[in-house]
CSV table of C-alpha atoms in Angstrom, one decimal:
chain,number,residue,atom,x,y,z
A,1,MET,CA,30.5,-34.3,-28.8
A,2,SER,CA,30.1,-31.3,-31.6
A,3,THR,CA,29.8,-27.6,-30.5
A,4,THR,CA,26.1,-26.6,-31.5
A,5,TRP,CA,26.0,-24.1,-34.2
A,6,HIS,CA,23.7,-21.3,-33.0
A,7,VAL,CA,22.4,-19.6,-36.0
A,8,LEU,CA,21.1,-15.9,-35.4
A,9,GLY,CA,19.3,-14.3,-38.6
A,10,ALA,CA,16.7,-16.7,-40.6
A,11,GLY,CA,17.2,-14.8,-43.8
A,12,SER,CA,18.6,-16.7,-46.7
A,13,LEU,CA,22.0,-17.1,-46.0
A,14,GLY,CA,21.5,-18.1,-42.5
A,15,THR,CA,19.1,-20.6,-43.4
A,16,LEU,CA,20.8,-21.9,-46.0
A,17,TRP,CA,23.7,-22.9,-43.7
A,18,ALA,CA,21.6,-24.1,-40.8
A,19,THR,CA,19.5,-26.6,-43.3
A,20,ARG,CA,22.9,-27.8,-44.8
A,21,LEU,CA,24.5,-28.2,-41.0
A,22,ALA,CA,21.5,-29.8,-40.0
A,23,ARG,CA,21.2,-32.3,-43.0
A,24,ALA,CA,25.0,-33.3,-41.9
A,25,GLY,CA,23.6,-34.3,-38.6
A,26,LEU,CA,25.5,-31.2,-36.9
A,27,PRO,CA,23.8,-29.7,-33.9
A,28,VAL,CA,22.1,-26.3,-34.7
A,29,ARG,CA,19.7,-23.9,-33.0
A,30,LEU,CA,17.9,-21.2,-34.3
A,31,VAL,CA,18.1,-18.1,-32.2
A,32,LEU,CA,15.0,-15.8,-32.6
A,33,ARG,CA,14.5,-12.5,-31.3
A,34,ASN,CA,11.2,-12.7,-29.3
A,35,GLU,CA,8.8,-15.3,-28.1
A,36,ALA,CA,6.2,-14.4,-30.8
A,37,ARG,CA,8.8,-15.3,-33.5
A,38,LEU,CA,9.7,-18.2,-31.9
A,39,GLN,CA,6.1,-19.5,-31.5
A,40,ALA,CA,5.5,-18.7,-35.4
A,41,TYR,CA,8.5,-20.9,-36.2
A,42,ARG,CA,7.8,-23.9,-34.0
A,43,SER,CA,4.1,-23.9,-35.6
A,44,VAL,CA,5.6,-24.8,-39.1
A,45,GLY,CA,8.1,-27.5,-37.5
A,46,GLY,CA,11.3,-26.4,-38.9
A,47,LEU,CA,13.3,-24.8,-41.9
A,48,THR,CA,12.7,-25.7,-45.4
A,49,LEU,CA,15.3,-25.9,-48.0
A,50,VAL,CA,14.6,-26.2,-51.6
A,51,GLU,CA,17.4,-27.7,-53.8
A,52,GLN,CA,16.4,-28.4,-57.4
A,53,GLY,CA,12.9,-28.3,-57.0
A,54,GLN,CA,12.8,-30.9,-54.0
A,55,ALA,CA,11.7,-29.6,-50.7
A,56,GLN,CA,12.8,-31.0,-47.6
A,57,CYS,CA,12.3,-29.8,-44.1
A,58,TYR,CA,14.7,-29.8,-41.3
A,59,PRO,CA,13.2,-29.6,-37.6
A,60,VAL,CA,16.2,-27.1,-36.2
A,61,PRO,CA,15.4,-26.5,-32.7
A,62,GLY,CA,14.9,-23.1,-31.9
A,63,GLU,CA,14.9,-20.6,-29.0
A,64,THR,CA,14.9,-16.9,-28.0
A,65,ALA,CA,18.0,-14.5,-27.7
A,66,ASP,CA,17.5,-14.2,-24.2
A,67,SER,CA,17.7,-17.5,-23.2
A,68,SER,CA,20.7,-18.3,-20.7
A,69,GLU,CA,22.6,-21.3,-22.6
A,70,PRO,CA,25.9,-20.1,-23.4
A,71,ILE,CA,26.9,-19.6,-27.0
A,72,LYS,CA,30.3,-21.3,-28.1
A,73,ARG,CA,29.8,-21.1,-32.0
A,74,LEU,CA,27.6,-18.2,-33.5
A,75,LEU,CA,26.8,-17.7,-37.0
A,76,LEU,CA,25.5,-14.1,-37.6
A,77,ALA,CA,23.7,-14.1,-40.7
A,78,CYS,CA,21.6,-11.1,-40.3
A,79,LYS,CA,21.8,-7.9,-42.5
A,80,ALA,CA,24.6,-5.8,-41.8
A,81,TYR,CA,22.4,-2.7,-40.3
A,82,ASP,CA,21.1,-5.1,-37.8
A,83,ALA,CA,24.2,-7.2,-36.6
A,84,GLU,CA,25.3,-4.9,-33.8
A,85,ALA,CA,22.0,-4.9,-32.3
A,86,ALA,CA,21.6,-8.4,-33.1
A,87,VAL,CA,24.8,-9.5,-31.2
A,88,ALA,CA,24.0,-7.1,-28.3
A,89,SER,CA,20.7,-9.1,-27.7
A,90,VAL,CA,23.1,-12.4,-27.1
A,91,ALA,CA,26.1,-10.6,-25.7
A,92,HIS,CA,25.6,-11.8,-22.1
A,93,ARG,CA,25.9,-15.9,-23.7
A,94,LEU,CA,29.2,-15.0,-25.0
A,95,ASP,CA,32.7,-15.4,-23.5
A,96,ALA,CA,36.4,-15.6,-24.4
A,97,GLU,CA,35.8,-18.9,-25.9
A,98,SER,CA,32.8,-18.0,-28.2
A,99,GLU,CA,33.4,-17.7,-31.9
A,100,LEU,CA,31.1,-15.3,-34.2
A,101,ILE,CA,31.1,-15.9,-38.0
A,102,LEU,CA,30.0,-12.6,-39.5
A,103,LEU,CA,28.2,-13.1,-42.8
A,104,GLN,CA,27.4,-9.7,-43.3
A,105,ASN,CA,27.5,-7.9,-46.9
A,106,GLY,CA,29.7,-4.9,-47.4
A,107,LEU,CA,32.2,-3.2,-44.7
A,108,GLY,CA,31.8,-1.3,-41.4
A,109,SER,CA,29.1,-3.7,-39.6
A,110,GLN,CA,32.2,-6.1,-38.6
A,111,ASP,CA,34.0,-3.4,-36.4
A,112,ALA,CA,30.9,-2.3,-34.9
A,113,VAL,CA,30.1,-6.2,-34.1
A,114,ALA,CA,34.0,-6.6,-32.8
A,115,ASN,CA,33.6,-3.7,-30.5
A,116,CYS,CA,30.3,-4.7,-28.8
A,117,VAL,CA,31.6,-8.3,-27.9
A,118,PRO,CA,35.7,-7.8,-27.3
A,119,GLN,CA,35.7,-10.8,-25.3
A,120,ALA,CA,35.0,-13.1,-28.2
A,121,ARG,CA,36.7,-13.9,-31.6
A,122,CYS,CA,35.2,-12.5,-34.6
A,123,ILE,CA,35.8,-14.6,-38.0
A,124,SER,CA,34.7,-12.3,-41.4
A,125,ALA,CA,33.2,-14.1,-43.9
A,126,SER,CA,32.7,-13.6,-48.1
A,127,SER,CA,30.1,-15.6,-49.6
A,128,THR,CA,29.1,-15.7,-53.1
A,129,GLU,CA,26.3,-18.3,-52.6
A,130,GLY,CA,23.1,-17.5,-54.1
A,131,ALA,CA,19.9,-18.0,-52.2
A,132,PHE,CA,16.5,-16.6,-51.7
A,133,ARG,CA,13.3,-17.0,-49.6
A,134,ASP,CA,9.9,-18.1,-51.1
A,135,GLY,CA,8.4,-17.9,-47.9
A,136,ASP,CA,8.9,-17.8,-44.4
A,137,TRP,CA,11.4,-20.1,-43.1
A,138,ARG,CA,12.0,-21.7,-46.7
A,139,VAL,CA,14.9,-21.0,-48.7
A,140,VAL,CA,15.7,-21.8,-52.3
A,141,PHE,CA,19.4,-22.5,-52.9
A,142,ALA,CA,19.4,-20.5,-56.4
A,143,GLY,CA,23.3,-20.8,-57.0
A,144,HIS,CA,26.2,-22.6,-55.9
A,145,GLY,CA,28.9,-20.7,-54.7
A,146,TYR,CA,32.0,-20.2,-52.4
A,147,THR,CA,32.5,-19.0,-48.9
A,148,TRP,CA,35.6,-17.6,-47.7
A,149,LEU,CA,36.3,-17.1,-44.0
A,150,GLY,CA,39.4,-15.2,-42.1
A,151,ASP,CA,40.3,-13.5,-38.8
A,152,PRO,CA,43.1,-10.6,-39.6
A,153,ALA,CA,43.8,-10.6,-35.7
A,154,HIS,CA,44.1,-14.4,-35.3
A,155,PRO,CA,45.2,-16.1,-39.0
A,156,VAL,CA,45.4,-19.7,-37.4
A,157,ALA,CA,42.2,-21.3,-39.1
A,158,PRO,CA,39.7,-23.0,-36.6
A,159,PHE,CA,39.0,-26.6,-36.1
A,160,TRP,CA,35.5,-26.6,-37.0
A,161,LEU,CA,35.9,-25.8,-40.8
A,162,ASP,CA,35.5,-29.5,-40.8
A,163,ASP,CA,32.0,-28.9,-40.0
A,164,LEU,CA,31.7,-27.1,-43.1
A,165,ALA,CA,33.2,-29.8,-45.4
A,166,ALA,CA,30.6,-32.3,-43.8
A,167,ALA,CA,27.7,-30.0,-44.5
A,168,GLY,CA,28.9,-29.5,-48.4
A,169,ILE,CA,29.5,-25.7,-47.9
A,170,PRO,CA,32.5,-25.0,-50.3
A,171,HIS,CA,34.9,-23.0,-48.1
A,172,GLU,CA,38.4,-21.8,-47.9
A,173,TRP,CA,40.4,-20.2,-45.3
A,174,SER,CA,41.8,-16.9,-46.3
A,175,ALA,CA,45.1,-15.4,-44.7
A,176,ASP,CA,43.9,-12.0,-46.0
A,177,ILE,CA,40.0,-11.7,-45.7
A,178,LEU,CA,40.0,-7.9,-45.9
A,179,THR,CA,41.0,-8.0,-49.7
A,180,ARG,CA,38.1,-10.5,-50.1
A,181,LEU,CA,35.6,-8.1,-48.3
A,182,TRP,CA,37.0,-5.1,-50.2
A,183,ARG,CA,36.5,-6.9,-53.4
A,184,LYS,CA,33.2,-8.0,-52.6
A,185,LEU,CA,32.4,-4.6,-51.7
A,186,ALA,CA,33.4,-3.3,-55.0
A,187,LEU,CA,31.6,-5.9,-57.0
A,188,ASN,CA,28.2,-4.9,-54.9
A,189,CYS,CA,28.8,-1.5,-55.6
A,190,ALA,CA,29.1,-1.9,-59.4
A,191,ILE,CA,26.4,-4.3,-59.6
A,192,ASN,CA,23.6,-3.6,-57.2
A,193,PRO,CA,22.7,0.1,-57.2
A,194,LEU,CA,22.4,-0.3,-60.9
A,195,THR,CA,19.9,-3.4,-60.7
A,196,VAL,CA,17.8,-1.4,-58.7
A,197,LEU,CA,18.1,2.0,-60.8
A,198,HIS,CA,17.6,0.2,-64.0
A,199,HIS,CA,15.1,-2.3,-62.6
A,200,CYS,CA,16.6,-5.4,-64.1
A,201,LYS,CA,18.3,-8.9,-63.5
A,202,ASN,CA,22.0,-8.8,-63.2
A,203,GLY,CA,22.1,-9.8,-66.6
A,204,GLY,CA,20.3,-6.4,-68.0
A,205,LEU,CA,23.6,-4.8,-67.0
A,206,GLN,CA,25.3,-6.2,-70.0
A,207,GLU,CA,23.1,-2.9,-71.6
A,208,HIS,CA,25.0,-0.8,-69.8
A,209,HIS,CA,28.3,-1.4,-70.1
A,210,CYS,CA,29.6,2.1,-70.2
A,211,GLU,CA,28.3,3.0,-66.9
A,212,VAL,CA,29.7,-0.2,-65.2
A,213,ALA,CA,33.0,0.5,-66.8
A,214,THR,CA,33.1,4.0,-65.3
A,215,LEU,CA,32.3,2.8,-62.0
A,216,CYS,CA,34.9,0.0,-62.0
A,217,ALA,CA,37.6,2.7,-63.0
A,218,GLU,CA,36.9,4.5,-59.8
A,219,LEU,CA,36.4,1.4,-57.6
A,220,THR,CA,39.8,0.2,-58.4
A,221,ASP,CA,41.6,3.9,-57.7
A,222,LEU,CA,39.6,3.8,-54.5
A,223,LEU,CA,40.9,0.5,-53.7
A,224,GLU,CA,44.4,1.0,-54.8
A,225,ARG,CA,44.4,4.4,-52.5
A,226,CYS,CA,43.0,2.2,-49.5
A,227,GLY,CA,46.0,-0.1,-49.8
A,228,GLN,CA,44.2,-2.7,-51.1
A,229,PRO,CA,45.9,-3.6,-54.6
A,230,ALA,CA,44.8,-7.0,-54.9
A,231,ALA,CA,41.2,-6.1,-54.6
A,232,ALA,CA,41.8,-3.9,-57.4
A,233,GLU,CA,43.1,-6.2,-60.0
A,234,ASP,CA,41.1,-6.9,-63.0
A,235,LEU,CA,38.0,-5.5,-61.2
A,236,GLN,CA,36.0,-4.4,-64.2
A,237,PRO,CA,36.4,-8.1,-66.1
A,238,GLU,CA,35.7,-9.6,-62.8
A,239,VAL,CA,32.4,-7.7,-62.5
A,240,GLU,CA,31.7,-8.6,-66.2
A,241,ARG,CA,32.1,-11.8,-65.6
A,242,VAL,CA,29.8,-11.8,-62.5
A,243,ILE,CA,27.2,-10.2,-64.4
A,244,GLN,CA,27.2,-12.9,-66.9
A,245,ALA,CA,27.6,-15.7,-64.5
A,246,THR,CA,24.6,-14.4,-62.6
A,247,ALA,CA,22.5,-13.2,-65.4
A,248,ALA,CA,19.1,-14.8,-64.5
A,249,ASN,CA,19.5,-13.6,-60.9
A,250,TYR,CA,18.3,-10.4,-59.1
A,251,SER,CA,20.7,-8.8,-56.8
A,252,SER,CA,20.4,-8.9,-53.0
A,253,MET,CA,19.5,-5.1,-53.2
A,254,TYR,CA,17.1,-5.6,-55.6
A,255,GLN,CA,15.3,-8.3,-53.9
A,256,ASP,CA,15.2,-5.8,-50.8
A,257,VAL,CA,13.6,-3.1,-52.7
A,258,ALA,CA,11.1,-5.0,-54.2
A,259,ASN,CA,10.0,-6.8,-50.9
A,260,ARG,CA,10.0,-3.1,-49.5
A,261,ARG,CA,12.9,-3.9,-47.1
A,262,ARG,CA,15.8,-1.7,-46.0
A,263,THR,CA,18.8,-1.8,-48.2
A,264,GLU,CA,22.6,-1.9,-46.7
A,265,ILE,CA,23.6,1.3,-49.0
A,266,SER,CA,25.2,2.6,-45.6
A,267,TYR,CA,27.5,-0.6,-45.8
A,268,LEU,CA,28.3,-0.7,-49.6
A,269,LEU,CA,27.8,2.8,-51.8
A,270,ASP,CA,28.1,5.2,-48.5
A,271,TYR,CA,31.1,3.1,-46.9
A,272,ALA,CA,32.9,3.7,-50.5
A,273,CYS,CA,32.1,7.3,-50.8
A,274,LYS,CA,32.8,8.0,-47.2
A,275,VAL,CA,36.2,6.4,-47.4
A,276,ALA,CA,37.1,8.2,-50.6
A,277,GLN,CA,36.5,11.3,-49.2
A,278,ARG,CA,38.6,10.5,-46.1
A,279,HIS,CA,41.7,9.6,-48.6
A,280,GLU,CA,40.6,12.9,-50.7
A,281,LEU,CA,39.9,10.8,-53.8
A,282,SER,CA,37.2,12.4,-56.2
A,283,VAL,CA,34.7,9.8,-57.1
A,284,PRO,CA,31.8,11.8,-58.8
A,285,HIS,CA,30.1,8.7,-60.5
A,286,LEU,CA,30.3,6.7,-57.3
A,287,GLU,CA,29.0,9.9,-55.5
A,288,GLN,CA,26.3,10.5,-58.3
A,289,LEU,CA,25.0,6.8,-58.2
A,290,ARG,CA,24.6,7.1,-54.4
A,291,GLN,CA,22.6,10.0,-54.7
A,292,ARG,CA,20.4,8.6,-57.3
A,293,LEU,CA,20.0,5.6,-55.4
A,294,ILE,CA,18.9,8.0,-52.2
A,295,ALA,CA,16.7,9.7,-54.3
A,296,HIS,CA,14.8,6.4,-55.7
A,297,LEU,CA,14.8,5.0,-52.2
A,298,ASP,CA,13.2,8.2,-50.8
A,299,ASN,CA,10.5,8.2,-53.6
A,300,LEU,CA,9.4,4.7,-52.5
A,301,GLY,CA,9.0,5.6,-48.9
A,302,LEU,CA,12.2,3.5,-47.9
A,303,PRO,CA,14.9,4.1,-45.6
A,304,SER,CA,18.1,5.6,-47.4
A,305,ASP,CA,20.4,4.9,-44.4
């Protein structure tokens, strides 16, 4: 009997994983924060995946966080700033056999979650898959990508990677997941804030080549200073490749601002600037970008933490 996948976070990636796991016939349950959200979910009858213009609804069962049933495998797919509180809401259901897959952007939230539930195994994930919600409980699969998973404390790959293969989720177990997370952080810092400030799709940054190049130079210095030379290697060409490959997409931060949601600035630009300060490394353009983004969010009346 397969272990149930509990999915906490009904955003784009959480819904994308839940529907594909359900499509593969694997047991999945959606964990919702309260009874009102559970009733709202039950009223629509399931999660809808839109792929190549075709919509399919999957009747994934739902439950509230305060249920008493133990959780052995939890996909934590909420925003970085919600991760610690979200896992605290189900901590009573986790034990030494529980495994958490942390699908958060940036850095900082992973350590906070691990400290919250020291009894459980925490596996970090870094994904390049593209998806967006076009309604409550609906997700549009916008771009095929890849997900890297790893656990610096226990490098042995878990057996349940077979479930991901069955669900058609392209993945790889990484012995050095921290390199992946730092690389993704740098990519996000070089692209996401600029798309917000220039009010453009990712492809619009091709007109701001010098600005992108300057940020990449500072981020490369930062990664090398942090002992992440592999993450720093050829960063600028990679950023330019991502901008070109995702030219028609809006960044996750752009989507957050457009939908008047809190951004993950604290786990991206803020985190990078704080680490630079700790290493006594000057990153004037990253710091200026951070201040511009904070001012922009303040003007819109959105949180800047």
